[in-house]
Each structure stands twice: as structure tokens, then as C-alpha cells.
């Protein structure tokens, strides 16, 4: 009976943590990429003197504040959850990963200070000084995420510490976090994902304007900047994903086996599209001979380790990992196709695409980018199970024994629901604020509802 209660608490604790990540991680993407977009359009204003860019940067800076405020709430909750839900994890390994969270905390305060200076300095600082005040925001957003992902990379591939009798007796925190070979592909993958999510979500909002007939020079510029960023990042992400998958194949072969539903260790392993993993095999899937071996090790005859190499209790929930991974890959492929089409049309025509179907596809890519992001993190975190620190501490050993988790779960869900409603309300209000002086349109306007490519 006690074991069953402990397992119930473990599941609920993991669900609470997962809920917090689902809400927080998209905000992290905006923290990584959105300041760079705001600063880019302000830089364009400084270079050209075109007031449209200043208007755009100023309006986007208000959105930046709203999303940062939401990130403060979700990030604070996550920091408390680490100690409250996983006390044994933090107590045992805190001296290894604590450095990363300490630097992340300083980055957060630096970002908060300069966001205040930037937002309130529009009419109080010189244009150049105002632009320079925004640079620490962009740097702090990247540094903060850098530190958190360094901790996650160490959890997936723990190194540079000595573990005896269930305790860390010696650790080199700097090497553990920053000399970890598993960290770098995670950071690059997430960094590019930040620009993909931010680019597509912002572009999708202005694509809606286009489809509704609001397509002046301001809207076209506001669409072109994030769409170009997303279009450049999405195809690159496919190459980074290949790098990440090969690192997983080398360092976490059980996770790779779960991602691909490979029950038996196989030489020249096939890759299966779709299908359901059951009793060691993928049923109703489309198998492509030897492709998994080729993708994992760039050798069609290489041997890929299967789930049969570890006991059942050490295997992650295969279908959860498998479908999350495939959702990420399919969504990423769709976005890459839209991106390549956009870049080709921009190069060929020298203007934005005119077909309404393209803008409908961009609207679809907005939520699709978030789905790909969350699916990727589910693959990473659930694929590591049953370990919280891979090979050293199981998740069930880290969880709290507190009895109030169900109540906390309900309160947390209510808080996040209220937060989402509040953020949406603020963003809608900001979007409805009319431009003080609508920028004058150029005469060569191509409207997506009246022209086709």
C-alpha cells in the first residue's frame, strides 16, 4: 500500500513539473529570440531614420514586457518545484549543478533591470543609448537559458564528479556543466528552436492580419522580419537535429531505441514511420530498411542497440517517447518546407508571397512550432526515464514524500489558467491599440487575397 501511494505521488509530481515546463518553455523561446528581433528593427531605424521601424520596435517592446512578466511567474514556480517536489535530487547533487542556477539567477536580475531601462527610456535616452540599453536584455536571455540547458545536459550525461554511497564527495561544477559533450547539441538545438518558435508565432499573428485584409506597409514589415528569421532557422534545425540524434545514439542508446521503437539490437536497423510499439516490435508502421543505422551512425550496416539490452524497469515509456519524437520531426519538416518556399519566393520575386494559401500555412506553423518544441522536450525528458540523473538517481528516489501534492497540482493548474488568460488579454489589448501615426504605404502593395503566385 505504501509503495502504491509513493508511486501515485511520483506520477502527480511529474505531471506538475511537466505542466510547468509546458507553460514556461515557450516563454523561454521568446526570451532567447524576441529581444534580438526588437533590437534588429530598432537598429534599422538608427540606420535608415525610417519611423516605421521605431514604431514597430516600440510596440514589440510592450509585448516583450508582458511575456517577461509571465516568464517571471512560471520561472519562479519552477525554481520552487525543484526543491519542493525533488528534495533528494537537489540535496544530493546541488553542489554539481548549483553554479548553473546561480548564474541563471544573476542573468534574470540583469535582464529585469535593463528591460525597465529599455521600456521607460524610449523618450528619455538618446536613440543610440536606448539601443545599447537593450543589448544586455538579449545577452541575459541567452545566458540564462544557456545555464539551465547546461544543467539539463549534465542530468542526461552526468560527468566530472565522484559519487560514493549515494553522495557526491567531489565535483568540478564548471567542467560538469560546460565541458560536457552532451550539452552543446542541446543548447544549439534549443537556441535555434527559440528563433523558430518566436519567428513563426509572431509571423502567424501578422499572417492573420493579411488574410483579414489588413496588409499595409507596417504589417508587411512586421511579418517579413520574424518570417525571415524563422525561414532561415527551420532548415538549419534539421541539420542540428541530425547532430543531436547521433549524440543520443552514442551516449543514450536506450533513449534512441525508445524514440524509434527498436526492441532488439539490430545490425542494419530499419527506421519505422508511424505505427505502434508493442511486445518488442512496431506494428502498422512503414519500415525503411537500414535507414536508422544510416542516420544514427552514418553507416547502413552499423549495429543499433535495442531495448532488449536493459531490464523492463529501466526502459522509458516507449510509445510516449516515440510519438513525441515523430511529432517533432514531422512538424519540423513541415515548417522547413514552408521556410524554403518563403526564401525561394523572396529570392525569385523580390517581394513577399502573394498566395493566401501561403499565409494560411504560416498561421498553421505558429502553433505547430510550439508543438514541435514541446514534443522535443518530452522526448528529452521522458526518454531519460526512469532516471532523474542518468544512471545515478532514479526519479522515484528523488521525489518528495509530502502528502499535499494533489492539492498543489490543482492550485498550480488554476494559477496557470489564470496566467494564460491574463497574458492573452494583455496581448489582445496591445494589438488593438491603433498606431499613433500610421506609416505611409508604398504604391506597390500586393495583397495575398487578391493575387496568386
CSV table of C-alpha atoms in Angstrom, one decimal:
chain,number,residue,atom,x,y,z
A,1,UNK,CA,0.0,0.0,0.0
A,2,UNK,CA,2.8,2.4,0.9
A,3,UNK,CA,4.6,1.6,-2.4
A,4,UNK,CA,1.4,2.4,-4.4
A,5,UNK,CA,0.9,5.7,-2.6
A,6,UNK,CA,4.5,6.6,-3.3
A,7,UNK,CA,4.1,5.8,-7.0
A,8,UNK,CA,0.9,7.9,-7.1
A,9,UNK,CA,2.8,10.9,-5.7
A,10,UNK,CA,5.6,10.3,-8.2
A,11,UNK,CA,3.2,10.4,-11.1
A,12,UNK,CA,1.5,13.6,-9.8
A,13,UNK,CA,4.8,15.3,-9.1
A,14,UNK,CA,6.0,14.5,-12.6
A,15,UNK,CA,2.7,15.9,-14.0
A,16,UNK,CA,3.1,19.1,-12.0
A,17,UNK,CA,6.6,19.5,-13.3
A,18,UNK,CA,5.5,18.8,-16.8
A,19,UNK,CA,2.7,21.3,-16.6
A,20,UNK,CA,5.2,24.0,-15.5
A,21,UNK,CA,7.5,23.2,-18.3
A,22,UNK,CA,4.7,23.3,-20.9
A,23,UNK,CA,3.8,26.8,-19.9
A,24,UNK,CA,7.4,28.1,-19.3
A,25,UNK,CA,9.4,26.7,-22.2
A,26,UNK,CA,7.6,28.7,-25.0
A,27,UNK,CA,8.3,31.8,-22.9
A,28,UNK,CA,12.0,30.8,-22.8
A,29,UNK,CA,12.0,30.8,-26.6
A,30,UNK,CA,10.7,34.4,-26.6
A,31,UNK,CA,13.4,35.3,-24.0
A,32,UNK,CA,16.1,33.9,-26.3
A,33,UNK,CA,14.9,35.4,-29.6
A,34,UNK,CA,12.4,38.2,-29.2
A,35,UNK,CA,14.9,40.8,-27.8
A,36,UNK,CA,17.1,40.2,-30.9
A,37,UNK,CA,14.1,40.9,-33.2
A,38,UNK,CA,13.2,44.1,-31.3
A,39,UNK,CA,16.8,45.3,-31.4
A,40,UNK,CA,17.1,44.5,-35.1
A,41,UNK,CA,14.2,46.7,-36.1
A,42,UNK,CA,15.4,49.5,-33.8
A,43,UNK,CA,18.8,49.1,-35.4
A,44,UNK,CA,17.1,49.5,-38.8
A,45,UNK,CA,15.6,52.7,-37.5
A,46,UNK,CA,19.0,54.0,-36.5
A,47,UNK,CA,20.4,53.1,-39.9
A,48,UNK,CA,17.6,54.5,-42.1
A,49,UNK,CA,15.8,57.0,-39.9
A,50,UNK,CA,12.5,55.4,-41.0
A,51,UNK,CA,9.9,55.9,-38.3
A,52,UNK,CA,8.1,52.7,-39.1
A,53,UNK,CA,11.0,50.7,-37.6
A,54,UNK,CA,10.9,52.8,-34.4
A,55,UNK,CA,7.1,52.3,-34.2
A,56,UNK,CA,7.4,48.6,-34.6
A,57,UNK,CA,10.2,48.3,-32.1
A,58,UNK,CA,8.3,50.3,-29.5
A,59,UNK,CA,5.1,48.2,-29.9
A,60,UNK,CA,7.1,45.0,-29.8
A,61,UNK,CA,8.9,46.1,-26.6
A,62,UNK,CA,5.5,46.2,-24.8
A,63,UNK,CA,4.9,42.6,-25.8
A,64,UNK,CA,8.3,41.8,-24.6
A,65,UNK,CA,7.5,43.2,-21.1
A,66,UNK,CA,4.2,41.2,-21.0
A,67,UNK,CA,5.9,37.9,-21.9
A,68,UNK,CA,8.8,38.6,-19.5
A,69,UNK,CA,6.4,39.2,-16.6
A,70,UNK,CA,4.7,35.8,-17.4
A,71,UNK,CA,8.1,34.2,-17.5
A,72,UNK,CA,8.9,35.6,-14.1
A,73,UNK,CA,5.8,33.8,-12.7
A,74,UNK,CA,6.5,30.5,-14.4
A,75,UNK,CA,10.2,30.6,-13.7
A,76,UNK,CA,9.7,31.3,-10.0
A,77,UNK,CA,7.3,28.4,-9.7
A,78,UNK,CA,9.8,26.1,-11.4
A,79,UNK,CA,12.6,27.1,-9.1
A,80,UNK,CA,10.4,26.3,-6.0
A,81,UNK,CA,9.3,23.0,-7.6
A,82,UNK,CA,12.8,21.8,-7.8
A,83,UNK,CA,13.2,21.9,-4.1
A,84,UNK,CA,9.7,21.0,-3.0
A,85,UNK,CA,9.0,18.2,-5.4
A,86,UNK,CA,12.5,16.7,-5.8
A,87,UNK,CA,14.3,17.4,-2.5
A,88,UNK,CA,16.6,14.4,-2.7
A,89,UNK,CA,17.8,15.5,-6.1
A,90,UNK,CA,18.7,19.0,-5.0
A,91,UNK,CA,20.2,17.8,-1.7
A,92,UNK,CA,22.4,15.2,-3.3
A,93,UNK,CA,23.6,16.9,-6.5
A,94,UNK,CA,23.2,20.6,-5.6
A,95,UNK,CA,26.9,21.3,-5.5
A,96,UNK,CA,27.3,20.0,-9.0
A,97,UNK,CA,24.5,22.0,-10.8
A,98,UNK,CA,24.1,24.8,-8.3
A,99,UNK,CA,26.6,27.0,-10.2
A,100,UNK,CA,24.4,27.0,-13.3
A,101,UNK,CA,21.3,28.1,-11.4
A,102,UNK,CA,23.2,30.8,-9.5
A,103,UNK,CA,24.5,32.3,-12.8
A,104,UNK,CA,21.0,32.0,-14.3
A,105,UNK,CA,19.6,34.0,-11.3
A,106,UNK,CA,22.1,36.8,-11.9
A,107,UNK,CA,21.1,36.8,-15.6
A,108,UNK,CA,17.5,37.1,-14.7
A,109,UNK,CA,18.0,40.2,-12.5
A,110,UNK,CA,20.2,41.8,-15.1
A,111,UNK,CA,17.5,41.2,-17.7
A,112,UNK,CA,14.8,42.7,-15.5
A,113,UNK,CA,16.9,45.8,-14.8
A,114,UNK,CA,17.6,46.6,-18.4
A,115,UNK,CA,14.1,45.8,-19.6
A,116,UNK,CA,12.9,48.5,-17.2
A,117,UNK,CA,15.6,50.9,-18.6
A,118,UNK,CA,14.7,50.0,-22.2
A,119,UNK,CA,11.0,50.3,-21.9
A,120,UNK,CA,10.9,53.5,-20.0
A,121,UNK,CA,13.9,55.0,-21.9
A,122,UNK,CA,12.2,55.5,-25.3
A,123,UNK,CA,11.7,59.2,-24.8
A,124,UNK,CA,14.3,59.8,-22.1
A,125,UNK,CA,17.5,58.4,-23.7
A,126,UNK,CA,19.3,59.3,-27.0
A,127,UNK,CA,18.5,56.8,-29.8
A,128,UNK,CA,21.9,55.3,-29.6
A,129,UNK,CA,22.0,55.0,-25.8
A,130,UNK,CA,18.5,53.5,-25.9
A,131,UNK,CA,19.6,50.9,-28.4
A,132,UNK,CA,22.6,50.0,-26.4
A,133,UNK,CA,20.5,49.6,-23.2
A,134,UNK,CA,18.7,46.7,-25.0
A,135,UNK,CA,21.8,44.7,-25.7
A,136,UNK,CA,22.1,43.3,-22.1
A,137,UNK,CA,18.5,42.1,-22.4
A,138,UNK,CA,19.4,39.9,-25.4
A,139,UNK,CA,22.6,38.7,-23.8
A,140,UNK,CA,21.0,37.9,-20.4
A,141,UNK,CA,18.2,35.9,-22.1
A,142,UNK,CA,20.7,33.7,-23.9
A,143,UNK,CA,22.9,33.3,-20.9
A,144,UNK,CA,20.0,32.3,-18.6
A,145,UNK,CA,18.8,29.6,-21.0
A,146,UNK,CA,22.4,28.5,-21.5
A,147,UNK,CA,22.8,27.8,-17.8
A,148,UNK,CA,19.6,25.9,-17.5
A,149,UNK,CA,20.3,23.7,-20.5
A,150,UNK,CA,23.8,23.1,-19.2
A,151,UNK,CA,22.2,21.6,-16.1
A,152,UNK,CA,19.8,19.5,-18.2
A,153,UNK,CA,22.7,18.3,-20.4
A,154,UNK,CA,24.5,17.2,-17.2
A,155,UNK,CA,21.4,15.4,-16.0
A,156,UNK,CA,21.3,13.5,-19.3
A,157,UNK,CA,25.0,12.8,-19.3
A,158,UNK,CA,26.5,13.2,-15.8
A,159,UNK,CA,30.3,13.8,-15.7
A,160,UNK,CA,33.1,15.3,-13.6
A,161,UNK,CA,32.0,14.3,-10.1
A,162,UNK,CA,32.7,11.4,-7.7
A,163,UNK,CA,29.7,9.6,-6.3
A,164,UNK,CA,30.1,7.3,-3.3
A,165,UNK,CA,27.5,5.7,-1.1
A,166,UNK,CA,24.7,7.8,-2.6
A,167,UNK,CA,26.5,11.1,-2.1
A,168,UNK,CA,28.6,13.5,-4.2
A,169,UNK,CA,32.1,13.6,-2.5
A,170,UNK,CA,33.9,15.6,-5.1
A,171,UNK,CA,32.7,17.7,-8.0
A,172,UNK,CA,34.1,20.1,-10.6
A,173,UNK,CA,31.0,22.1,-11.3
A,174,UNK,CA,32.4,24.1,-14.2
A,175,UNK,CA,33.5,21.1,-16.1
A,176,UNK,CA,30.4,19.1,-15.2
A,177,UNK,CA,28.2,21.9,-16.8
A,178,UNK,CA,30.3,23.4,-19.6
A,179,UNK,CA,32.8,20.6,-20.6
A,180,UNK,CA,30.0,18.1,-21.0
A,181,UNK,CA,29.9,16.8,-24.6
A,182,UNK,CA,26.2,16.2,-24.4
A,183,UNK,CA,25.4,19.8,-23.5
A,184,UNK,CA,26.4,21.6,-26.7
A,185,UNK,CA,23.9,20.0,-29.1
A,186,UNK,CA,21.1,20.5,-26.6
A,187,UNK,CA,21.9,24.2,-26.4
A,188,UNK,CA,22.3,24.8,-30.1
A,189,UNK,CA,19.1,22.8,-30.8
A,190,UNK,CA,17.2,24.9,-28.2
A,191,UNK,CA,18.7,28.2,-29.3
A,192,UNK,CA,17.6,27.7,-32.9
A,193,UNK,CA,14.2,26.4,-31.7
A,194,UNK,CA,13.8,29.8,-29.9
A,195,UNK,CA,14.1,31.7,-33.2
A,196,UNK,CA,11.8,29.2,-35.0
A,197,UNK,CA,9.1,29.4,-32.4
A,198,UNK,CA,9.3,33.2,-32.0
A,199,UNK,CA,9.6,33.8,-35.7
A,200,UNK,CA,6.6,31.6,-36.7
A,201,UNK,CA,4.4,32.7,-33.8
A,202,UNK,CA,4.9,36.4,-34.5
A,203,UNK,CA,4.7,35.9,-38.2
A,204,UNK,CA,1.5,33.9,-37.8
A,205,UNK,CA,-0.2,36.8,-36.0
A,206,UNK,CA,0.5,39.1,-38.9
A,207,UNK,CA,-0.4,36.5,-41.4
A,208,UNK,CA,-3.9,36.6,-39.8
A,209,UNK,CA,-3.9,40.3,-40.5
A,210,UNK,CA,-3.1,39.6,-44.1
A,211,UNK,CA,-5.9,37.2,-44.5
A,212,UNK,CA,-8.3,39.7,-43.0
A,213,UNK,CA,-7.3,42.4,-45.4
A,214,UNK,CA,-5.1,44.5,-43.1
A,215,UNK,CA,-1.9,44.5,-45.2
A,216,UNK,CA,-0.2,47.9,-45.1
A,217,UNK,CA,3.5,48.6,-45.1
A,218,UNK,CA,3.6,48.3,-41.3
A,219,UNK,CA,2.0,44.8,-41.3
A,220,UNK,CA,4.2,43.6,-44.2
A,221,UNK,CA,7.4,44.7,-42.4
A,222,UNK,CA,6.2,43.2,-39.1
A,223,UNK,CA,5.6,40.0,-40.9
A,224,UNK,CA,8.8,39.9,-43.0
A,225,UNK,CA,11.2,40.3,-40.1
A,226,UNK,CA,10.1,37.3,-38.0
A,227,UNK,CA,9.2,35.2,-41.0
A,228,UNK,CA,12.7,35.6,-42.5
A,229,UNK,CA,14.3,34.6,-39.1
A,230,UNK,CA,12.1,31.5,-38.9
A,231,UNK,CA,12.7,30.7,-42.6
A,232,UNK,CA,16.5,30.7,-42.1
A,233,UNK,CA,16.4,28.8,-38.8
A,234,UNK,CA,14.0,26.0,-39.7
A,235,UNK,CA,16.1,24.2,-42.4
A,236,UNK,CA,19.2,24.6,-40.2
A,237,UNK,CA,17.4,22.9,-37.4
A,238,UNK,CA,17.1,19.7,-39.5
A,239,UNK,CA,20.9,19.5,-39.6
A,240,UNK,CA,21.2,20.3,-35.9
A,241,UNK,CA,18.6,17.6,-35.2
A,242,UNK,CA,20.8,15.0,-37.1
A,243,UNK,CA,23.7,16.0,-34.9
A,244,UNK,CA,21.6,15.7,-31.7
A,245,UNK,CA,20.3,12.3,-32.7
A,246,UNK,CA,23.8,10.9,-33.3
A,247,UNK,CA,24.9,12.2,-29.9
A,248,UNK,CA,21.8,10.4,-28.3
A,249,UNK,CA,22.7,7.2,-30.2
A,250,UNK,CA,26.2,7.3,-28.8
A,251,UNK,CA,25.5,8.4,-25.2
A,252,UNK,CA,21.9,7.3,-24.6
A,253,UNK,CA,21.2,4.3,-26.8
A,254,UNK,CA,18.2,3.3,-24.8
A,255,UNK,CA,16.6,6.6,-25.4
A,256,UNK,CA,17.2,6.2,-29.2
A,257,UNK,CA,15.7,2.7,-29.1
A,258,UNK,CA,12.6,4.2,-27.4
A,259,UNK,CA,12.5,7.0,-30.0
A,260,UNK,CA,12.5,4.5,-32.8
A,261,UNK,CA,10.7,1.6,-31.2
A,262,UNK,CA,13.7,-0.7,-31.6
A,263,UNK,CA,13.0,-3.7,-29.4
A,264,UNK,CA,16.0,-5.9,-30.5
A,265,UNK,CA,19.6,-4.9,-31.0
A,266,UNK,CA,20.0,-4.9,-34.8
A,267,UNK,CA,22.7,-4.6,-37.4
A,268,UNK,CA,21.5,-2.5,-40.3
A,269,UNK,CA,18.4,-1.4,-38.4
A,270,UNK,CA,15.3,-0.2,-40.2
A,271,UNK,CA,13.5,3.1,-39.4
A,272,UNK,CA,9.7,2.9,-38.9
A,273,UNK,CA,7.4,5.7,-39.7
A,274,UNK,CA,4.1,5.8,-37.8
A,275,UNK,CA,3.0,2.5,-36.2
A,276,UNK,CA,2.6,1.4,-32.5
A,277,UNK,CA,5.3,-0.2,-30.4
A,278,UNK,CA,4.1,-3.5,-28.8
A,279,UNK,CA,5.9,-6.5,-27.4
A,280,UNK,CA,9.3,-5.5,-28.9
A,281,UNK,CA,8.0,-4.6,-32.4
A,282,UNK,CA,6.5,-1.7,-34.3
A,283,UNK,CA,3.1,-2.8,-35.7
A,284,UNK,CA,1.3,-1.0,-38.5
A,285,UNK,CA,4.4,1.1,-39.2
A,286,UNK,CA,6.1,1.8,-42.5
A,287,UNK,CA,9.7,0.4,-42.3
A,288,UNK,CA,12.5,1.8,-44.3
A,289,UNK,CA,15.4,-0.8,-44.4
A,290,UNK,CA,18.7,0.2,-42.8
A,291,UNK,CA,17.8,3.9,-42.5
A,292,UNK,CA,18.1,4.0,-38.7
A,293,UNK,CA,21.6,2.7,-38.8
A,294,UNK,CA,22.5,5.2,-41.5
A,295,UNK,CA,21.0,8.2,-39.6
A,296,UNK,CA,22.4,7.1,-36.2
A,297,UNK,CA,26.0,6.3,-37.2
A,298,UNK,CA,26.2,7.2,-41.0
A,299,UNK,CA,26.7,3.5,-41.8
A,300,UNK,CA,23.9,1.3,-43.1
A,301,UNK,CA,25.5,-1.8,-41.6
A,302,UNK,CA,26.1,-0.4,-38.1
A,303,UNK,CA,24.6,-2.1,-35.1
A,304,UNK,CA,21.9,-0.1,-33.1
A,305,UNK,CA,21.3,-1.0,-29.5
A,306,UNK,CA,17.8,-2.1,-28.8
A,307,UNK,CA,15.6,-2.0,-25.7
A,308,UNK,CA,16.4,-5.6,-25.0
A,309,UNK,CA,19.8,-4.5,-23.6
A,310,UNK,CA,18.2,-3.2,-20.4
A,311,UNK,CA,15.6,-4.6,-18.0
A,312,UNK,CA,12.0,-3.6,-18.5
A,313,UNK,CA,12.0,-1.4,-15.3
A,314,UNK,CA,14.9,0.6,-16.8
A,315,UNK,CA,13.1,1.4,-20.1
A,316,UNK,CA,11.2,4.6,-20.7
A,317,UNK,CA,7.5,4.6,-21.8
A,318,UNK,CA,8.3,3.8,-25.4
A,319,UNK,CA,5.2,5.0,-27.2
A,320,UNK,CA,5.2,8.3,-25.4
A,321,UNK,CA,8.8,8.9,-26.4
A,322,UNK,CA,8.3,7.6,-29.9
A,323,UNK,CA,5.2,9.7,-30.8
A,324,UNK,CA,6.7,12.8,-29.2
A,325,UNK,CA,9.8,12.4,-31.3
A,326,UNK,CA,7.9,11.7,-34.5
A,327,UNK,CA,5.6,14.7,-33.8
A,328,UNK,CA,8.7,16.9,-33.5
A,329,UNK,CA,10.2,15.6,-36.7
A,330,UNK,CA,7.0,15.8,-38.8
A,331,UNK,CA,6.2,19.3,-37.5
A,332,UNK,CA,9.8,20.4,-38.1
A,333,UNK,CA,9.7,19.1,-41.6
A,334,UNK,CA,6.5,20.9,-42.5
A,335,UNK,CA,8.0,24.2,-41.1
A,336,UNK,CA,11.2,23.7,-43.1
A,337,UNK,CA,9.2,23.2,-46.3
A,338,UNK,CA,7.3,26.5,-45.7
A,339,UNK,CA,10.5,28.2,-44.9
A,340,UNK,CA,12.2,27.0,-48.1
A,341,UNK,CA,9.2,28.1,-50.1
A,342,UNK,CA,9.3,31.6,-48.5
A,343,UNK,CA,13.0,32.0,-49.1
A,344,UNK,CA,12.7,30.9,-52.7
A,345,UNK,CA,9.8,33.2,-53.5
A,346,UNK,CA,11.6,36.1,-51.8
A,347,UNK,CA,14.7,35.5,-53.9
A,348,UNK,CA,12.7,34.8,-57.1
A,349,UNK,CA,10.1,37.6,-56.9
A,350,UNK,CA,11.9,40.1,-54.7
A,351,UNK,CA,8.8,40.6,-52.5
A,352,UNK,CA,6.5,38.7,-50.1
A,353,UNK,CA,4.5,35.8,-51.4
A,354,UNK,CA,1.0,36.7,-52.6
A,355,UNK,CA,-0.9,33.5,-52.4
A,356,UNK,CA,-3.4,33.3,-49.5
A,357,UNK,CA,-2.6,29.6,-49.1
A,358,UNK,CA,1.0,30.6,-48.1
A,359,UNK,CA,-0.3,32.8,-45.3
A,360,UNK,CA,-2.7,30.0,-44.1
A,361,UNK,CA,0.3,27.7,-43.9
A,362,UNK,CA,2.2,30.3,-41.8
A,363,UNK,CA,-0.8,30.6,-39.5
A,364,UNK,CA,-0.6,26.8,-39.1
A,365,UNK,CA,3.1,26.9,-38.4
A,366,UNK,CA,2.6,29.2,-35.4
A,367,UNK,CA,1.0,26.5,-33.1
A,368,UNK,CA,2.9,23.8,-35.0
A,369,UNK,CA,6.2,25.4,-33.9
A,370,UNK,CA,5.1,25.2,-30.2
A,371,UNK,CA,4.0,21.6,-30.7
A,372,UNK,CA,7.4,20.7,-32.1
A,373,UNK,CA,9.1,22.5,-29.2
A,374,UNK,CA,7.2,20.7,-26.5
A,375,UNK,CA,7.4,17.3,-28.3
A,376,UNK,CA,11.2,17.7,-28.4
A,377,UNK,CA,11.3,18.4,-24.7
A,378,UNK,CA,9.0,15.4,-23.9
A,379,UNK,CA,11.4,13.3,-26.0
A,380,UNK,CA,14.4,14.5,-24.0
A,381,UNK,CA,12.9,14.3,-20.5
A,382,UNK,CA,10.6,11.2,-20.8
A,383,UNK,CA,13.2,9.4,-22.8
A,384,UNK,CA,15.6,9.8,-19.8
A,385,UNK,CA,13.2,8.0,-17.5
A,386,UNK,CA,13.3,6.2,-15.1
A,387,UNK,CA,16.4,8.4,-14.2
A,388,UNK,CA,16.5,11.9,-13.0
A,389,UNK,CA,20.3,11.8,-13.2
A,390,UNK,CA,21.0,9.3,-15.9
A,391,UNK,CA,22.5,6.2,-14.4
A,392,UNK,CA,22.9,7.6,-10.8
A,393,UNK,CA,19.5,8.5,-9.3
A,394,UNK,CA,16.1,7.2,-10.3
A,395,UNK,CA,13.2,9.7,-10.4
A,396,UNK,CA,11.3,7.7,-7.7
A,397,UNK,CA,14.3,8.2,-5.4
A,398,UNK,CA,14.2,12.0,-5.9
A,399,UNK,CA,10.5,12.7,-5.3
A,400,UNK,CA,9.1,14.2,-2.2
A,401,UNK,CA,7.1,12.2,0.3
A,402,UNK,CA,4.7,15.1,1.0
A,403,UNK,CA,1.0,14.3,1.0
A,404,UNK,CA,-0.3,17.6,-0.4
A,405,UNK,CA,0.7,17.1,-4.0
A,406,UNK,CA,-2.9,16.6,-5.4
A,407,UNK,CA,-4.0,19.9,-3.8
A,408,UNK,CA,-0.9,21.6,-5.1
A,409,UNK,CA,-1.5,20.2,-8.5
A,410,UNK,CA,-5.0,21.7,-8.6
A,411,UNK,CA,-3.8,25.1,-7.4
A,412,UNK,CA,-1.0,25.1,-9.9
A,413,UNK,CA,-3.4,24.3,-12.8
A,414,UNK,CA,-5.7,27.2,-11.7
A,415,UNK,CA,-2.7,29.6,-11.5
A,416,UNK,CA,-1.6,28.8,-15.0
A,417,UNK,CA,-5.0,29.0,-16.4
A,418,UNK,CA,-5.4,32.5,-14.9
A,419,UNK,CA,-1.9,33.4,-16.2
A,420,UNK,CA,-2.7,32.3,-19.7
A,421,UNK,CA,-6.0,34.2,-19.7
A,422,UNK,CA,-4.2,37.4,-18.4
A,423,UNK,CA,-1.4,37.2,-21.0
A,424,UNK,CA,-3.8,36.7,-23.9
A,425,UNK,CA,-6.0,39.6,-22.6
A,426,UNK,CA,-2.9,41.9,-22.4
A,427,UNK,CA,-1.6,40.9,-25.9
A,428,UNK,CA,-5.1,41.4,-27.5
A,429,UNK,CA,-5.3,44.8,-25.8
A,430,UNK,CA,-1.8,45.7,-27.1
A,431,UNK,CA,-2.7,44.5,-30.6
A,432,UNK,CA,-5.9,46.7,-30.7
A,433,UNK,CA,-4.1,49.9,-29.8
A,434,UNK,CA,-4.1,52.0,-33.0
A,435,UNK,CA,-0.9,53.3,-34.5
A,436,UNK,CA,-0.3,56.9,-33.4
A,437,UNK,CA,0.7,57.8,-37.0
A,438,UNK,CA,0.1,55.0,-39.5
A,439,UNK,CA,3.2,54.7,-41.7
A,440,UNK,CA,2.5,55.8,-45.2
A,441,UNK,CA,2.1,52.8,-47.6
A,442,UNK,CA,4.2,52.4,-50.7
A,443,UNK,CA,2.3,52.1,-54.0
A,444,UNK,CA,3.4,48.6,-55.0
A,445,UNK,CA,1.3,46.7,-52.5
A,446,UNK,CA,0.5,43.1,-53.3
A,447,UNK,CA,-2.4,41.7,-51.3
A,448,UNK,CA,-2.5,38.0,-50.7
A,449,UNK,CA,-6.3,37.9,-51.1
A,450,UNK,CA,-6.3,39.4,-54.5
A,451,UNK,CA,-3.2,38.0,-56.2
A,452,UNK,CA,-1.8,34.5,-56.6
A,453,UNK,CA,1.8,33.4,-57.1
